[in-house]
PDB file of C-alpha atoms and ligand atoms in Angstrom:
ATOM      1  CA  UNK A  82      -2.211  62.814 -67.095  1.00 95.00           C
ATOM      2  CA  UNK A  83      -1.145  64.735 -63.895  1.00 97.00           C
ATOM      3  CA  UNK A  84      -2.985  65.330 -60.882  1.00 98.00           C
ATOM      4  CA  UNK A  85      -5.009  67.880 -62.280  1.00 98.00           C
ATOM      5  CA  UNK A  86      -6.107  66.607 -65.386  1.00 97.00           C
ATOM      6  CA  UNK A  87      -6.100  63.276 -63.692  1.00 98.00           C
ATOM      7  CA  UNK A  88      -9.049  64.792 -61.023  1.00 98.00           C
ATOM      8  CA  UNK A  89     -10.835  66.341 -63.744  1.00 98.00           C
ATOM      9  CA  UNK A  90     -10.972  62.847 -65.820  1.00 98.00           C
ATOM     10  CA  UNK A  91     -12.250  60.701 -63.223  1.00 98.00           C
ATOM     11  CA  UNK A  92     -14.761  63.270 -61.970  1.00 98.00           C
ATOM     12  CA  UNK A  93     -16.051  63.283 -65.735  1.00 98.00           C
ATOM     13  CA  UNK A  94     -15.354  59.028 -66.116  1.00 98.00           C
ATOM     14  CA  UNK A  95     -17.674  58.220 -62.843  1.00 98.00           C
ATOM     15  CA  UNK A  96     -20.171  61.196 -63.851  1.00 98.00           C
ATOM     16  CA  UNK A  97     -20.927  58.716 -67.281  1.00 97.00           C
ATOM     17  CA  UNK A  98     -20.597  55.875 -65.991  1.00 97.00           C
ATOM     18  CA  UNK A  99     -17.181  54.404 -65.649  1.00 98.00           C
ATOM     19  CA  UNK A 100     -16.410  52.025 -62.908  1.00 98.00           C
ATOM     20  CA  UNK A 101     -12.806  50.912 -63.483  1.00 98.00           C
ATOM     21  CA  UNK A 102      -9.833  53.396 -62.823  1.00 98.00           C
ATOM     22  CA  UNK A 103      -6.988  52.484 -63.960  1.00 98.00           C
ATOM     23  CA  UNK A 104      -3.816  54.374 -62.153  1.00 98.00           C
ATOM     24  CA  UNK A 105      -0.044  53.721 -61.253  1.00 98.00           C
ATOM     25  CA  UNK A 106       2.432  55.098 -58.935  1.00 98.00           C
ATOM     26  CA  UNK A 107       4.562  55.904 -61.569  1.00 97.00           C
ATOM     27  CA  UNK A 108       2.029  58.209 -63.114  1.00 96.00           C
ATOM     28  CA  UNK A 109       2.197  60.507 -60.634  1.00 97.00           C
ATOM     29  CA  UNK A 110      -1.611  61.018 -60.454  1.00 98.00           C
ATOM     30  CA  UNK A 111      -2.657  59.266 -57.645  1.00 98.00           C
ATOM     31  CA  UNK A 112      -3.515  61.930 -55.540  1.00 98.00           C
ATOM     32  CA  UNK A 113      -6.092  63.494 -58.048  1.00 98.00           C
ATOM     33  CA  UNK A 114      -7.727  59.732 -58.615  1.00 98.00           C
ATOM     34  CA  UNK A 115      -8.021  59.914 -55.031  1.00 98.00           C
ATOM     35  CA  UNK A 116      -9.700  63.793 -54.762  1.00 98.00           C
ATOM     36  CA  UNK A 117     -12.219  62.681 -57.553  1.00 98.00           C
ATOM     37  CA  UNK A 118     -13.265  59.752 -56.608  1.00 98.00           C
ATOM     38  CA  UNK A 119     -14.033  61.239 -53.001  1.00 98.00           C
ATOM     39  CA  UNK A 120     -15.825  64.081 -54.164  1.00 98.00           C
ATOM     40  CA  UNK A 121     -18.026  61.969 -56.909  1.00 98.00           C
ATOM     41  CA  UNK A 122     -21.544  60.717 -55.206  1.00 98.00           C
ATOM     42  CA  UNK A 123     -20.642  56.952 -56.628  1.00 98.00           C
ATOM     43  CA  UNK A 124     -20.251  55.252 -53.486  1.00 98.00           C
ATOM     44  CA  UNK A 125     -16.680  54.085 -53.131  1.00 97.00           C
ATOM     45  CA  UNK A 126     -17.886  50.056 -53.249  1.00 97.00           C
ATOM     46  CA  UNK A 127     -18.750  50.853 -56.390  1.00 98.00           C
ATOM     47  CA  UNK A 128     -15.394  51.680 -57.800  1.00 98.00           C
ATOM     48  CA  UNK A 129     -13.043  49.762 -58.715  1.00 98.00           C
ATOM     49  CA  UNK A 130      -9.168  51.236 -58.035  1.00 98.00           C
ATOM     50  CA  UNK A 131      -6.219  49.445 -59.918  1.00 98.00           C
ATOM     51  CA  UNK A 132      -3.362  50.827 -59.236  1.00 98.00           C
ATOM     52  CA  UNK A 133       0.851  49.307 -59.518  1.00 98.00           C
ATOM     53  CA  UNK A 134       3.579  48.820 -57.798  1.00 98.00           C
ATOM     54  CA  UNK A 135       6.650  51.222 -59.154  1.00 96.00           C
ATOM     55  CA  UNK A 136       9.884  49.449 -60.279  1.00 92.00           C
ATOM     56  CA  UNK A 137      12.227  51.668 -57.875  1.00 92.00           C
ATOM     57  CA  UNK A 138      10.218  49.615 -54.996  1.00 96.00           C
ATOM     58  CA  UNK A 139      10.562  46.189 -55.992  1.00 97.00           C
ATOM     59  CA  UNK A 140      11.217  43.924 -52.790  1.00 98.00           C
ATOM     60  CA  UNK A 141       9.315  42.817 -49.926  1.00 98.00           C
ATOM     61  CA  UNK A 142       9.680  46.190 -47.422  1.00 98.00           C
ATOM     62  CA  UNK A 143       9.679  48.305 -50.201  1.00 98.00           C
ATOM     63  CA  UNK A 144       6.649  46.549 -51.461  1.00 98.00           C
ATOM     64  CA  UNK A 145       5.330  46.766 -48.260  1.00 98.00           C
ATOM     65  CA  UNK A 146       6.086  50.405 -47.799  1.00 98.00           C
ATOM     66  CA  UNK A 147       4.914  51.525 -51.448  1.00 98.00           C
ATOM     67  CA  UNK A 148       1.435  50.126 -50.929  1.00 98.00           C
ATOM     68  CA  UNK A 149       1.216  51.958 -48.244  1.00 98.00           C
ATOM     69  CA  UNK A 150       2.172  55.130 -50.342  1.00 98.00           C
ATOM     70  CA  UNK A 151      -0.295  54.195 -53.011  1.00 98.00           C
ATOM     71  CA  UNK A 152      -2.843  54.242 -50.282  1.00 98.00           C
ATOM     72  CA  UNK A 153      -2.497  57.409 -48.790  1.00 98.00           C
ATOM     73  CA  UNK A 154      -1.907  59.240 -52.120  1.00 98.00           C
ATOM     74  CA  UNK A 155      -5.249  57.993 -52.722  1.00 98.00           C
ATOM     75  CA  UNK A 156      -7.050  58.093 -49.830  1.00 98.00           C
ATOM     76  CA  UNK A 157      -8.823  55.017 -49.374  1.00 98.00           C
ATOM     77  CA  UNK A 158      -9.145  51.785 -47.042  1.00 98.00           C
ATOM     78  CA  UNK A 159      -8.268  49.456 -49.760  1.00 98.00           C
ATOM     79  CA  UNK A 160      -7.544  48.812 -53.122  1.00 98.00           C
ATOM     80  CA  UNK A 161      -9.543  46.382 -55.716  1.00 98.00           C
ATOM     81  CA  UNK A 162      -6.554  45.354 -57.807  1.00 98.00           C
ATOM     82  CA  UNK A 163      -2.677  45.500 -57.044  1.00 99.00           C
ATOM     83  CA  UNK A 164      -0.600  45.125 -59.547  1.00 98.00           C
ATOM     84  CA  UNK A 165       3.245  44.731 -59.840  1.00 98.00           C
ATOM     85  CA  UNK A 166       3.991  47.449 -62.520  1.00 97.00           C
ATOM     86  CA  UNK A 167       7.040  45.651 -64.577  1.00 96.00           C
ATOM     87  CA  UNK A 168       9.246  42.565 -63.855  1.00 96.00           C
ATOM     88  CA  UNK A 169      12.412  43.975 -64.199  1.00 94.00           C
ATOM     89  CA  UNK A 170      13.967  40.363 -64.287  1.00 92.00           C
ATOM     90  CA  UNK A 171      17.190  42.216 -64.153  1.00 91.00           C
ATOM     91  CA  UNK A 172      16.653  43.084 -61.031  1.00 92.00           C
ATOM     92  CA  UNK A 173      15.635  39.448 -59.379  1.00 93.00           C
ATOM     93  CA  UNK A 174      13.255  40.883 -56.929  1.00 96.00           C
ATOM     94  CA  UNK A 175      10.134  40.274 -58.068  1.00 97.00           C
ATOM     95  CA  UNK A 176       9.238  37.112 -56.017  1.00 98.00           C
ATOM     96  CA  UNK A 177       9.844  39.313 -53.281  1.00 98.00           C
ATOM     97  CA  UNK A 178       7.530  41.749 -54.008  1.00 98.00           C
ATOM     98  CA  UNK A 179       5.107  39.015 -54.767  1.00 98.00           C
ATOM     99  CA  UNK A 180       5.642  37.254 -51.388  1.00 98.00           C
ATOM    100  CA  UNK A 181       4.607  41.302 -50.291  1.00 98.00           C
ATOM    101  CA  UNK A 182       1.553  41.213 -52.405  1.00 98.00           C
ATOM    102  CA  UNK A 183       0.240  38.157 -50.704  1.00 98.00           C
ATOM    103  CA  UNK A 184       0.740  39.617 -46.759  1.00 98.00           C
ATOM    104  CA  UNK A 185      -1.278  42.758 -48.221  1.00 98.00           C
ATOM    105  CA  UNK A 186      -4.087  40.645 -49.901  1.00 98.00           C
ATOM    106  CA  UNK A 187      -4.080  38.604 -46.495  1.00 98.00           C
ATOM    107  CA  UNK A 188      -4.862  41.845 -44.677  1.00 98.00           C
ATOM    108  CA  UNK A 189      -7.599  42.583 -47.010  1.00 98.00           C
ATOM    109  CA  UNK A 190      -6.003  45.917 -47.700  1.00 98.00           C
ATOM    110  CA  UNK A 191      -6.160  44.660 -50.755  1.00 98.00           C
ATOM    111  CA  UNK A 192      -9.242  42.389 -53.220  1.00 98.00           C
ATOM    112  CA  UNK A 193      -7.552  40.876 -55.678  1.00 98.00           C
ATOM    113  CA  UNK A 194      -3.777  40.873 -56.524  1.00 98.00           C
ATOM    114  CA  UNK A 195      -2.109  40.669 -60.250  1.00 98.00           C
ATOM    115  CA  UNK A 196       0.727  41.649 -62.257  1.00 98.00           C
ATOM    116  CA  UNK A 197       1.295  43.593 -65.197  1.00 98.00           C
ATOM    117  CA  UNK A 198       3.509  42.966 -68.844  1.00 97.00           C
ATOM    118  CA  UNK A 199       4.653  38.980 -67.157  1.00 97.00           C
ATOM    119  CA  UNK A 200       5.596  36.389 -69.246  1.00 97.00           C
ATOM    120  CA  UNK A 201       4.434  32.866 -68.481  1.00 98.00           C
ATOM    121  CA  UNK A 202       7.382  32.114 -67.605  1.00 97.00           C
ATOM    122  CA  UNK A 203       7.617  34.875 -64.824  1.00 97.00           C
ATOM    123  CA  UNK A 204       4.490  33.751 -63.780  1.00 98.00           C
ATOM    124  CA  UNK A 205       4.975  30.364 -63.726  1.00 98.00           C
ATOM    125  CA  UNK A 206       8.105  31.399 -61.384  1.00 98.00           C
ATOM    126  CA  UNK A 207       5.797  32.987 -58.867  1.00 98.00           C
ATOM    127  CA  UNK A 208       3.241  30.169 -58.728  1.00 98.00           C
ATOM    128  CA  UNK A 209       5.935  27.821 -58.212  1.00 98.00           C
ATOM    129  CA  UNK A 210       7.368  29.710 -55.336  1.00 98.00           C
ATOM    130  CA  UNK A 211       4.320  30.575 -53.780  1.00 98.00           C
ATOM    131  CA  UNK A 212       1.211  28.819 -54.925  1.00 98.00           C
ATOM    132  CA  UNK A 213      -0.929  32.075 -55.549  1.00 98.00           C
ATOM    133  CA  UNK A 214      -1.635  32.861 -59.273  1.00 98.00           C
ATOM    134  CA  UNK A 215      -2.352  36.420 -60.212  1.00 98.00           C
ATOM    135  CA  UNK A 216      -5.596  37.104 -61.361  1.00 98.00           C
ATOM    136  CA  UNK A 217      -4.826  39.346 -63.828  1.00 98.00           C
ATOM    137  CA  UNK A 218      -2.201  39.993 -65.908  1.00 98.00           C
ATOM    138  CA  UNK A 219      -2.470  43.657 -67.784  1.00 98.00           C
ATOM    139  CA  UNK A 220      -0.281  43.783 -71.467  1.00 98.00           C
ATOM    140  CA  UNK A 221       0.150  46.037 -74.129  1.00 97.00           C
ATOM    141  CA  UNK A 222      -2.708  44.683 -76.408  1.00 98.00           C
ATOM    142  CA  UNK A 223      -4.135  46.077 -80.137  1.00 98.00           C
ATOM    143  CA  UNK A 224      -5.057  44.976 -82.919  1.00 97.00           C
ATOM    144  CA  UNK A 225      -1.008  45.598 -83.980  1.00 96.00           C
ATOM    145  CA  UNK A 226      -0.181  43.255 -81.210  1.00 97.00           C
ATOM    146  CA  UNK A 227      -2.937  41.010 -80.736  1.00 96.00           C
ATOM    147  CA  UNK A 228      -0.897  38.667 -78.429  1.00 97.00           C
ATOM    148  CA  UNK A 229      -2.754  35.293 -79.024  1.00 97.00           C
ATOM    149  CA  UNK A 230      -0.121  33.116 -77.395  1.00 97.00           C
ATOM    150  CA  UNK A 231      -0.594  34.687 -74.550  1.00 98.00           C
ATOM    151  CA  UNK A 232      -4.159  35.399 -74.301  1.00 98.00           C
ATOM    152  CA  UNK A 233      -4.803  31.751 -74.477  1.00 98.00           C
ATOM    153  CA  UNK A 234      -2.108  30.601 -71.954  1.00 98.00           C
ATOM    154  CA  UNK A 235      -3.803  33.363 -69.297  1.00 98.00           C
ATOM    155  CA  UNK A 236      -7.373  31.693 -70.445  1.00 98.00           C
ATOM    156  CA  UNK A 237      -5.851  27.983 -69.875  1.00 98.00           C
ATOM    157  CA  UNK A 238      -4.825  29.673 -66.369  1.00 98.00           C
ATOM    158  CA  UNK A 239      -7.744  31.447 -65.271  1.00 98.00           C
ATOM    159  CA  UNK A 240      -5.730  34.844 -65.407  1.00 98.00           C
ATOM    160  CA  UNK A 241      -7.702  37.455 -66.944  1.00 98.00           C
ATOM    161  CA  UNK A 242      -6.302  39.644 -69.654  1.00 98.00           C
ATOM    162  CA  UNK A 243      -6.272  43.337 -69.099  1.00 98.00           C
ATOM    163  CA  UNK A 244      -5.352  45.449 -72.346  1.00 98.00           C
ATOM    164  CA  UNK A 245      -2.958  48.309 -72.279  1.00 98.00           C
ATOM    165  CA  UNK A 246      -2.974  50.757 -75.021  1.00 97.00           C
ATOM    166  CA  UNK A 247      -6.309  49.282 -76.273  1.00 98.00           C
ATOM    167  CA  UNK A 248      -6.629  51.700 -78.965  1.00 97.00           C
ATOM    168  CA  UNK A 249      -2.585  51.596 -80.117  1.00 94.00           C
ATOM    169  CA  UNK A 250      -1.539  54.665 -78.219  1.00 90.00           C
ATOM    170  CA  UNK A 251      -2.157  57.208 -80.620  1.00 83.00           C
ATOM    171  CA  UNK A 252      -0.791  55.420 -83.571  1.00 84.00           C
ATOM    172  CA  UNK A 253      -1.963  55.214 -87.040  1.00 90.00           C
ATOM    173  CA  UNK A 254      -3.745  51.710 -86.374  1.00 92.00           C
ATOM    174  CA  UNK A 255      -7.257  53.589 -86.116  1.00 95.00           C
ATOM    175  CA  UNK A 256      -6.861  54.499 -89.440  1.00 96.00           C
ATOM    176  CA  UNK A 257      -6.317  51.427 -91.159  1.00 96.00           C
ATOM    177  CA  UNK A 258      -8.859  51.391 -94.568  1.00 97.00           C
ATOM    178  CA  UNK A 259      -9.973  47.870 -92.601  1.00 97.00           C
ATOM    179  CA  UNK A 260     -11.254  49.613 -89.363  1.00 97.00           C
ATOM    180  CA  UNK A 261     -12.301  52.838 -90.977  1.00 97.00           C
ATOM    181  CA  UNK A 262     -14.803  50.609 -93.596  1.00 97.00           C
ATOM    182  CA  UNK A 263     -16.070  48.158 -90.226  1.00 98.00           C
ATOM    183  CA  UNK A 264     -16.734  51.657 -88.841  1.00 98.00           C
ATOM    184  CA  UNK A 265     -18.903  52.595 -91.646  1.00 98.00           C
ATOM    185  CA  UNK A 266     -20.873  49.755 -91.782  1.00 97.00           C
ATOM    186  CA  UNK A 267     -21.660  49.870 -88.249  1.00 97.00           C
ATOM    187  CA  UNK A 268     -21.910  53.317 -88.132  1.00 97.00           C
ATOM    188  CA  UNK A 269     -19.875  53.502 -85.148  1.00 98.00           C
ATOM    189  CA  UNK A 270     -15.702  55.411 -84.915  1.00 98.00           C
ATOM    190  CA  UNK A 271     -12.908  53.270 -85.052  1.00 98.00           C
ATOM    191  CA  UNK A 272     -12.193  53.344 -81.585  1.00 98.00           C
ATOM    192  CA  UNK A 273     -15.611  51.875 -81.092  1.00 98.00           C
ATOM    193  CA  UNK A 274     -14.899  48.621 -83.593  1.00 98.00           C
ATOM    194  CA  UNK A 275     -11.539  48.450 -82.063  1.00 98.00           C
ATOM    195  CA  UNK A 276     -13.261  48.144 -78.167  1.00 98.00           C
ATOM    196  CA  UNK A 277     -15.622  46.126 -79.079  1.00 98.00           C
ATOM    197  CA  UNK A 278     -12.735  43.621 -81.031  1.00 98.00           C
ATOM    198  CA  UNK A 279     -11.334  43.748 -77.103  1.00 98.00           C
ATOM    199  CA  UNK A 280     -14.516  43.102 -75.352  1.00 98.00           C
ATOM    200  CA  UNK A 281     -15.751  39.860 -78.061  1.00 98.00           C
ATOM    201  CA  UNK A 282     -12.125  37.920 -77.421  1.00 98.00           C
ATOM    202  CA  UNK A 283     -12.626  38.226 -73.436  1.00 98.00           C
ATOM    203  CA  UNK A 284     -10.577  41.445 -72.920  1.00 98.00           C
ATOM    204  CA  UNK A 285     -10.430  43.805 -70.390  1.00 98.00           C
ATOM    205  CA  UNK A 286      -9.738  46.931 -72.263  1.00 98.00           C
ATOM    206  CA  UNK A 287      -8.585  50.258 -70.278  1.00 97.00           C
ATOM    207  CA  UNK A 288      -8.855  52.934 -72.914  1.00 97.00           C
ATOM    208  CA  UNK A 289      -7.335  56.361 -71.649  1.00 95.00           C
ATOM    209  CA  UNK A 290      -8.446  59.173 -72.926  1.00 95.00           C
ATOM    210  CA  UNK A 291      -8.961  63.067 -71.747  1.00 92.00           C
ATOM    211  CA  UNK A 292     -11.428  64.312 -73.968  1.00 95.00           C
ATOM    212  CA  UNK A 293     -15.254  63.764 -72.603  1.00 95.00           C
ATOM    213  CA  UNK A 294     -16.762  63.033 -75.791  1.00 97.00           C
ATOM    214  CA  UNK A 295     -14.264  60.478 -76.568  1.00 97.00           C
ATOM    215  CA  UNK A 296     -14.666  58.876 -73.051  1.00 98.00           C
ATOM    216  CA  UNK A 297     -18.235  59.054 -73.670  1.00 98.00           C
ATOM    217  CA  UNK A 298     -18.015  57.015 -76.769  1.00 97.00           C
ATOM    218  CA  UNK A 299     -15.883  54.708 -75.711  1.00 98.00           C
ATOM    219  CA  UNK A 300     -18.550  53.652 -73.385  1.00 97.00           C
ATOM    220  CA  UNK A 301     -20.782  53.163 -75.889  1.00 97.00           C
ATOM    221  CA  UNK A 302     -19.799  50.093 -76.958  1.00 98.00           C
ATOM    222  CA  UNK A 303     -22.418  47.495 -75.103  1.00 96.00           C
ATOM    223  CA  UNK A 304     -25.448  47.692 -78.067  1.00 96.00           C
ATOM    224  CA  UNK A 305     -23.588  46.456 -81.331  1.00 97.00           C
ATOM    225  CA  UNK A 306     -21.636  43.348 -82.175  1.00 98.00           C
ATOM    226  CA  UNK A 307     -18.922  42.884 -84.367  1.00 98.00           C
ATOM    227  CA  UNK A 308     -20.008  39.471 -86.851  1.00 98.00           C
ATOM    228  CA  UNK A 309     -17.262  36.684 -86.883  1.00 98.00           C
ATOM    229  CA  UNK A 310     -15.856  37.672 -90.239  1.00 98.00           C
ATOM    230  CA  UNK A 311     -15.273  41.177 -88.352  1.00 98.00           C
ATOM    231  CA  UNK A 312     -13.404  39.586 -85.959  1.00 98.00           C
ATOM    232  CA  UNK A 313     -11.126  37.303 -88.207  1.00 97.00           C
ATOM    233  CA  UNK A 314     -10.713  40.543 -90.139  1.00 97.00           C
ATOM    234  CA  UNK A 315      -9.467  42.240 -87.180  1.00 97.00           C
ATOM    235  CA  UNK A 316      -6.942  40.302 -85.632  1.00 96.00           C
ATOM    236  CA  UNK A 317      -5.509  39.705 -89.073  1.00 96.00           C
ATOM    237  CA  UNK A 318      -4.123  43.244 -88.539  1.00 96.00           C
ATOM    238  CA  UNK A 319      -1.468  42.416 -86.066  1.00 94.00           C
ATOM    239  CA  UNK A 320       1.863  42.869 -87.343  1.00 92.00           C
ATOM    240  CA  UNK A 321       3.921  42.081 -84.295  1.00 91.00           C
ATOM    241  CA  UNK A 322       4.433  45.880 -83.295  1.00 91.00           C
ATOM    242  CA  UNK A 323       4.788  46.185 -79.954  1.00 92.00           C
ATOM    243  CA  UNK A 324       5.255  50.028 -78.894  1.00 90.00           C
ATOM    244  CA  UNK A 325       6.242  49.602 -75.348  1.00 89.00           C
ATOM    245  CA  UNK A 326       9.055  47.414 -73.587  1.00 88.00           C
ATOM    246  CA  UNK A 327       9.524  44.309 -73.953  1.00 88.00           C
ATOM    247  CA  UNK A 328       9.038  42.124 -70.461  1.00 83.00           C
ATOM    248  CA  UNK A 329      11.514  39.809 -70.820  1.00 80.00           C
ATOM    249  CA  UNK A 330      14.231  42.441 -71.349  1.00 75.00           C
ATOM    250  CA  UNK A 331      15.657  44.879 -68.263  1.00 60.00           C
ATOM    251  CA  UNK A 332      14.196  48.186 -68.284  1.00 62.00           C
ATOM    252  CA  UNK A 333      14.756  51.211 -65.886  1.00 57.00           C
ATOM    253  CA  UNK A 334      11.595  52.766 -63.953  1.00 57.00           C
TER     254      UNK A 334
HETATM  255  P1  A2P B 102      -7.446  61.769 -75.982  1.00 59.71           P
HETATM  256  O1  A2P B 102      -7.014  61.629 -74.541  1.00 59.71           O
HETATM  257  O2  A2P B 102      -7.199  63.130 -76.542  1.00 59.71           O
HETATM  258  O3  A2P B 102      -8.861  61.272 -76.221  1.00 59.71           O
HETATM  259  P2  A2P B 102      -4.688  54.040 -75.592  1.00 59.71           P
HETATM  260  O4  A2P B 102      -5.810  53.936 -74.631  1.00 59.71           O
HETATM  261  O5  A2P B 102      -4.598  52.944 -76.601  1.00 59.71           O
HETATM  262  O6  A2P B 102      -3.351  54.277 -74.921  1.00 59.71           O
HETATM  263  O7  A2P B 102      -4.945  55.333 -76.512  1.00 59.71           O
HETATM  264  C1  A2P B 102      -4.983  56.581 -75.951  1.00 59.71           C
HETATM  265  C2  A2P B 102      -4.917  57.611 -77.049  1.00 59.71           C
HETATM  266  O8  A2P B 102      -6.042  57.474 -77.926  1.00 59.71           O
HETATM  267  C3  A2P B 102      -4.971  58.986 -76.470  1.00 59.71           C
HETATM  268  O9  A2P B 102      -4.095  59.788 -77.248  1.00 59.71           O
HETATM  269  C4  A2P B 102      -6.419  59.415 -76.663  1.00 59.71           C
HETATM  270  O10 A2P B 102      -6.477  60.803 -76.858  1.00 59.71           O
HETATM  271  C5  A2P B 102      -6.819  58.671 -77.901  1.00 59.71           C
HETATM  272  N1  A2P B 102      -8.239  58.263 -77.890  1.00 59.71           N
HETATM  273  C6  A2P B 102      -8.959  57.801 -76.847  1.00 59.71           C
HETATM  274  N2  A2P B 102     -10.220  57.516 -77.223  1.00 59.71           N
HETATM  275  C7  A2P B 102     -10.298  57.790 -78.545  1.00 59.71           C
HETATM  276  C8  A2P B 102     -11.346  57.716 -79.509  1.00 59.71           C
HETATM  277  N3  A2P B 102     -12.547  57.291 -79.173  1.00 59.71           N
HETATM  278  N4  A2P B 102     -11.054  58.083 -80.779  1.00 59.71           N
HETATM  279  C9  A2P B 102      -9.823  58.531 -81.117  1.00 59.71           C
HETATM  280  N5  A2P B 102      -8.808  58.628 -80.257  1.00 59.71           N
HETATM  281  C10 A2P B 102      -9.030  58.269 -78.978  1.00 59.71           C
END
């Protein structure tokens, strides 16, 4: 989303009843997060602002200096959650930028400080350096790419999973004859059995979406359950299909 439609999708998110924004310097949106959420009457401590750290800024300064970006872009004291956007292990600087995310959660200019598509591994690099865990780690999670490993290394850590591309992007995966009958038992869409999947393993799913009536529904997901046969049924769907990056591999952003 851009500014605009970025503005106009937060006004309408905190108006039903989201809490959790979800942004990124690299989206280039910032700015209208930042002019909806201080024209909504939802006092700001009750939003909750993620936003990430760009790759082109990797490094302590940088680090330093893009926070400081993020900030002003959106307009507030502090942020709840910092993430680092990527690892970009080609690049070797991510320890740096961690050492950066720890002097900014010092100053309490930001809450709580994470990262975003880390292997354990990675992690285990930054721990080992520094002796702060993230608290969250966000990855591209479906029910294509249900991640299990990795889900239950971050719940043997205390690392909360945050789900990117909840609902597979766009992709056919809300279609599959599977979801579409669980929908019609429940009587609920596909996205809705596909949220709820998220919510029942422990997930922190950040659907996107522009449309009000799909943002509205995928609220409504807090009044039915999914039985454990749905479940099993559900994260037999993952066929190892990742659609974004791969972490471990050197990417450009
Ligand atoms: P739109 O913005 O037009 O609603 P993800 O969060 O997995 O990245 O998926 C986002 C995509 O899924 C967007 O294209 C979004 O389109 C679409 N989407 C979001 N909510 C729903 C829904 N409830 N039903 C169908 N598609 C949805």
């Amino acid at each position: 989303m851009n500014n605009a439609q970025a503005r106009e999708a937060v006004a309408k998110g905190l108006a039903l009843g989201y809490r959790l924004i979800d942004t990124a310097a690299l989206y280039g949106n910032e700015t209208g997060v930042g002019e909806a959420i201080a024209a909504s009457p939802v006092p700001r401590d009750e939003i909750f602002i993620t936003t990430k750290l760009r790759g082109a800024q990797h490094g302590y300064d940088e680090t330093l200096a893009g926070f400081e970006e993020s900030r002003n872009r959106l307009g507030v004291d502090y942020i709840d959650l910092y993430l680092i956007h990527w690892p970009l292990p080609g690049r070797g600087r991510y320890l740096d930028t961690w050492r950066a995310f720890i002097e900014l959660r010092e100053r309490s200019l930001v809450r709580s400080i994470g990262v975003s598509n880390f292997t354990p591994a990675q992690i285990d690099h930054l721990v080992t350096e520094t002796g702060r865990w993230p608290v969250v780690n966000q990855i591209e999670l479906h029910p294509d790419f249900s991640q299990a490993k990795l889900r239950a290394w971050h719940t043997e850590h205390r690392i909360v999973t945050q789900a990117w591309s909840p609902l597979g992007a766009g992709t056919d995966i809300l279609h599959h004859p599977k979801i579409l009958d669980m929908a019609a038992a429940h009587r609920r869409s596909p996205a809705q059995i596909v949220l709820r999947w998220h919510l029942q393993l422990g997930n922190v799913p950040i659907p996107k979406s522009a449309d009000p009536g799909r943002m509205a529904q995928n609220l409504n997901v807090f009044t039915f359950a999914l039985s454990d046969e749905d479940m099993a049924a559900l994260s037999a769907l993952d066929r190892g299909n990742r659609l974004g990056a791969d972490p471990d591999h050197h990417i450009e952003l």
